Amino acid sequence: MIFIGGFIAKQPNGLYCRFSSVVDAPTHWNMTREDYLSNITGTVHTETEGINILENYLHPFSEVVDSFKPRNMTRKAFYDLLIEMSIPYPQNNKTGGQIKMDQKMQQDGIYIVQQGKVTYLEPTEHGQDVLIWKNGQVLDVERTDRTRIKTNK
């Protein structure tokens, strides 16, 4: 089967997304299997074809990350979307093919996205985080704490 124009990938949260090679960005995300098979993307001709694609032609999520180009979607919007596509899928939050942002995602912190997986680092009261890079990926995070000395004046 030849895919012209896009592919389907399984997101880190277990749902599906469609990546368009025409716009170089995701066009549909947070789709359940049922969403995809009911032709929410407008690209599946029959349910049998959709099942065949999901079972035999599913692309790894890393291809979504690797294929993105900031032509029709900003980098920030794409990174925000990567975080959203990594939030575990809660059945009761699904609305209109998308899920609501987790409360945790609205808090301050550091989000590191590598190969489609998101690592969240909570902020400390005082301190510094240093990212150690190797081959274009975060290898380690060095975290130091700082204690503020209070003086009475």
mmCIF file of C-alpha atoms in Angstrom:
data_model
loop_
_atom_site.group_PDB
_atom_site.id
_atom_site.type_symbol
_atom_site.label_atom_id
_atom_site.label_comp_id
_atom_site.label_asym_id
_atom_site.label_seq_id
_atom_site.Cartn_x
_atom_site.Cartn_y
_atom_site.Cartn_z
ATOM 1 C CA MET A 1 0.000 0.000 0.000
ATOM 2 C CA ILE A 2 1.414 3.418 -0.941
ATOM 3 C CA PHE A 3 0.654 6.405 1.245
ATOM 4 C CA ILE A 4 0.404 9.656 -0.635
ATOM 5 C CA GLY A 5 -0.151 12.723 1.434
ATOM 6 C CA GLY A 6 0.142 11.347 4.945
ATOM 7 C CA PHE A 7 0.263 8.547 7.475
ATOM 8 C CA ILE A 8 -1.306 7.390 10.738
ATOM 9 C CA ALA A 9 0.750 7.023 13.927
ATOM 10 C CA LYS A 10 -0.034 5.887 17.446
ATOM 11 C CA GLN A 11 0.544 8.674 19.946
ATOM 12 C CA PRO A 12 2.297 8.136 23.290
ATOM 13 C CA ASN A 13 -1.119 8.346 25.026
ATOM 14 C CA GLY A 14 -2.472 5.401 22.993
ATOM 15 C CA LEU A 15 -4.668 7.435 20.641
ATOM 16 C CA TYR A 16 -3.981 8.030 16.920
ATOM 17 C CA CYS A 17 -2.925 10.986 14.824
ATOM 18 C CA ARG A 18 -2.730 11.683 11.099
ATOM 19 C CA PHE A 19 0.357 13.441 9.791
ATOM 20 C CA SER A 20 0.092 15.232 6.458
ATOM 21 C CA SER A 21 3.144 15.325 4.226
ATOM 22 C CA VAL A 22 1.395 18.096 2.289
ATOM 23 C CA VAL A 23 1.355 20.557 5.208
ATOM 24 C CA ASP A 24 4.251 18.848 7.069
ATOM 25 C CA ALA A 25 2.280 18.757 10.316
ATOM 26 C CA PRO A 26 -0.396 16.731 12.108
ATOM 27 C CA THR A 27 -3.895 17.405 10.803
ATOM 28 C CA HIS A 28 -5.856 15.138 13.176
ATOM 29 C CA TRP A 29 -4.917 13.992 16.676
ATOM 30 C CA ASN A 30 -6.303 12.283 19.758
ATOM 31 C CA MET A 31 -8.439 10.011 17.582
ATOM 32 C CA THR A 32 -9.717 6.767 19.043
ATOM 33 C CA ARG A 33 -9.702 3.676 16.838
ATOM 34 C CA GLU A 34 -13.432 4.233 16.341
ATOM 35 C CA ASP A 35 -12.868 7.872 15.324
ATOM 36 C CA TYR A 36 -10.389 6.801 12.658
ATOM 37 C CA LEU A 37 -12.524 3.930 11.372
ATOM 38 C CA SER A 38 -15.562 6.209 11.104
ATOM 39 C CA ASN A 39 -13.455 8.243 8.649
ATOM 40 C CA ILE A 40 -13.015 11.341 10.754
ATOM 41 C CA THR A 41 -9.931 12.160 8.648
ATOM 42 C CA GLY A 42 -11.794 11.836 5.350
ATOM 43 C CA THR A 43 -9.043 9.591 3.981
ATOM 44 C CA VAL A 44 -10.398 6.087 4.639
ATOM 45 C CA HIS A 45 -12.631 4.614 1.941
ATOM 46 C CA THR A 46 -13.891 1.568 3.843
ATOM 47 C CA GLU A 47 -13.736 0.220 7.380
ATOM 48 C CA THR A 48 -11.728 -2.742 6.064
ATOM 49 C CA GLU A 49 -9.142 -0.356 4.600
ATOM 50 C CA GLY A 50 -8.954 1.511 7.923
ATOM 51 C CA ILE A 51 -8.447 -1.697 9.900
ATOM 52 C CA ASN A 52 -5.735 -2.772 7.441
ATOM 53 C CA ILE A 53 -3.906 0.549 7.906
ATOM 54 C CA LEU A 54 -4.098 0.392 11.722
ATOM 55 C CA GLU A 55 -2.960 -3.231 11.856
ATOM 56 C CA ASN A 56 -0.303 -3.252 9.119
ATOM 57 C CA TYR A 57 0.764 0.281 8.190
ATOM 58 C CA LEU A 58 0.883 2.214 11.441
ATOM 59 C CA HIS A 59 3.934 4.486 11.545
ATOM 60 C CA PRO A 60 6.007 5.027 14.698
ATOM 61 C CA PHE A 61 5.289 8.285 16.517
ATOM 62 C CA SER A 62 8.937 9.287 16.112
ATOM 63 C CA GLU A 63 8.166 9.843 12.395
ATOM 64 C CA VAL A 64 5.649 12.535 13.375
ATOM 65 C CA VAL A 65 8.381 14.309 15.325
ATOM 66 C CA ASP A 66 11.029 13.793 12.627
ATOM 67 C CA SER A 67 8.758 14.823 9.726
ATOM 68 C CA PHE A 68 7.460 18.094 11.182
ATOM 69 C CA LYS A 69 8.434 21.312 9.427
ATOM 70 C CA PRO A 70 7.270 24.723 10.724
ATOM 71 C CA ARG A 71 5.518 25.769 7.508
ATOM 72 C CA ASN A 72 1.854 25.558 8.456
ATOM 73 C CA MET A 73 2.178 25.192 12.238
ATOM 74 C CA THR A 74 4.560 27.057 14.522
ATOM 75 C CA ARG A 75 7.190 25.157 16.492
ATOM 76 C CA LYS A 76 5.532 26.253 19.736
ATOM 77 C CA ALA A 77 2.127 24.988 18.590
ATOM 78 C CA PHE A 78 3.740 21.686 17.558
ATOM 79 C CA TYR A 79 5.568 21.306 20.895
ATOM 80 C CA ASP A 80 2.348 22.088 22.777
ATOM 81 C CA LEU A 81 0.603 19.470 20.650
ATOM 82 C CA LEU A 82 3.318 16.892 21.435
ATOM 83 C CA ILE A 83 2.672 17.448 25.115
ATOM 84 C CA GLU A 84 -1.084 17.124 24.617
ATOM 85 C CA MET A 85 -0.624 13.905 22.634
ATOM 86 C CA SER A 86 1.426 12.483 25.517
ATOM 87 C CA ILE A 87 -1.149 13.042 28.256
ATOM 88 C CA PRO A 88 -2.677 9.685 29.260
ATOM 89 C CA TYR A 89 -6.074 9.318 27.637
ATOM 90 C CA PRO A 90 -8.845 9.741 30.193
ATOM 91 C CA GLN A 91 -12.097 8.331 28.823
ATOM 92 C CA ASN A 92 -14.203 11.077 30.420
ATOM 93 C CA ASN A 93 -12.177 14.000 28.999
ATOM 94 C CA LYS A 94 -12.518 13.127 25.313
ATOM 95 C CA THR A 95 -14.487 15.746 23.433
ATOM 96 C CA GLY A 96 -14.651 16.262 19.701
ATOM 97 C CA GLY A 97 -11.614 14.170 18.841
ATOM 98 C CA GLN A 98 -9.417 16.009 21.324
ATOM 99 C CA ILE A 99 -8.803 15.770 25.052
ATOM 100 C CA LYS A 100 -8.646 18.619 27.523
ATOM 101 C CA MET A 101 -5.275 19.714 28.841
ATOM 102 C CA ASP A 102 -4.330 18.025 32.100
ATOM 103 C CA GLN A 103 -4.211 20.413 35.077
ATOM 104 C CA LYS A 104 -0.548 19.495 35.562
ATOM 105 C CA MET A 105 0.246 20.817 32.079
ATOM 106 C CA GLN A 106 -0.786 24.302 33.180
ATOM 107 C CA GLN A 107 1.777 24.402 35.991
ATOM 108 C CA ASP A 108 5.286 25.765 35.803
ATOM 109 C CA GLY A 109 7.952 23.184 35.110
ATOM 110 C CA ILE A 110 10.207 21.796 32.425
ATOM 111 C CA TYR A 111 8.870 19.513 29.707
ATOM 112 C CA ILE A 112 11.466 17.539 27.750
ATOM 113 C CA VAL A 113 10.198 15.858 24.583
ATOM 114 C CA GLN A 114 12.352 13.059 23.178
ATOM 115 C CA GLN A 115 11.226 10.563 20.547
ATOM 116 C CA GLY A 116 7.602 11.468 21.221
ATOM 117 C CA LYS A 117 7.837 10.881 24.986
ATOM 118 C CA VAL A 118 7.446 13.748 27.459
ATOM 119 C CA THR A 119 9.372 13.977 30.736
ATOM 120 C CA TYR A 120 8.096 16.537 33.229
ATOM 121 C CA LEU A 121 10.451 18.056 35.821
ATOM 122 C CA GLU A 122 8.791 19.846 38.715
ATOM 123 C CA PRO A 123 10.247 23.198 39.715
ATOM 124 C CA THR A 124 12.207 23.530 42.953
ATOM 125 C CA GLU A 125 11.853 26.373 45.444
ATOM 126 C CA HIS A 126 15.318 27.727 44.552
ATOM 127 C CA GLY A 127 17.967 26.216 42.336
ATOM 128 C CA GLN A 128 19.259 25.565 38.874
ATOM 129 C CA ASP A 129 18.787 22.844 36.256
ATOM 130 C CA VAL A 130 21.454 22.163 33.644
ATOM 131 C CA LEU A 131 20.619 20.042 30.596
ATOM 132 C CA ILE A 132 23.394 17.746 29.357
ATOM 133 C CA TRP A 133 23.045 17.046 25.635
ATOM 134 C CA LYS A 134 24.474 14.158 23.619
ATOM 135 C CA ASN A 135 23.802 13.514 19.920
ATOM 136 C CA GLY A 136 20.969 16.034 19.858
ATOM 137 C CA GLN A 137 19.095 14.544 22.830
ATOM 138 C CA VAL A 138 18.961 15.359 26.527
ATOM 139 C CA LEU A 139 21.180 12.820 28.269
ATOM 140 C CA ASP A 140 20.989 14.069 31.866
ATOM 141 C CA VAL A 141 19.641 16.892 33.962
ATOM 142 C CA GLU A 142 21.882 18.201 36.745
ATOM 143 C CA ARG A 143 19.754 19.748 39.460
ATOM 144 C CA THR A 144 21.217 21.917 42.214
ATOM 145 C CA ASP A 145 19.394 23.443 45.149
ATOM 146 C CA ARG A 146 20.124 26.880 46.510
ATOM 147 C CA THR A 147 19.504 27.986 50.060
ATOM 148 C CA ARG A 148 18.815 31.661 50.556
ATOM 149 C CA ILE A 149 20.373 33.072 53.709
ATOM 150 C CA LYS A 150 18.039 35.488 55.379
ATOM 151 C CA THR A 151 19.531 38.326 57.363
ATOM 152 C CA ASN A 152 17.822 40.560 59.865
ATOM 153 C CA LYS A 153 18.395 44.235 59.221
#
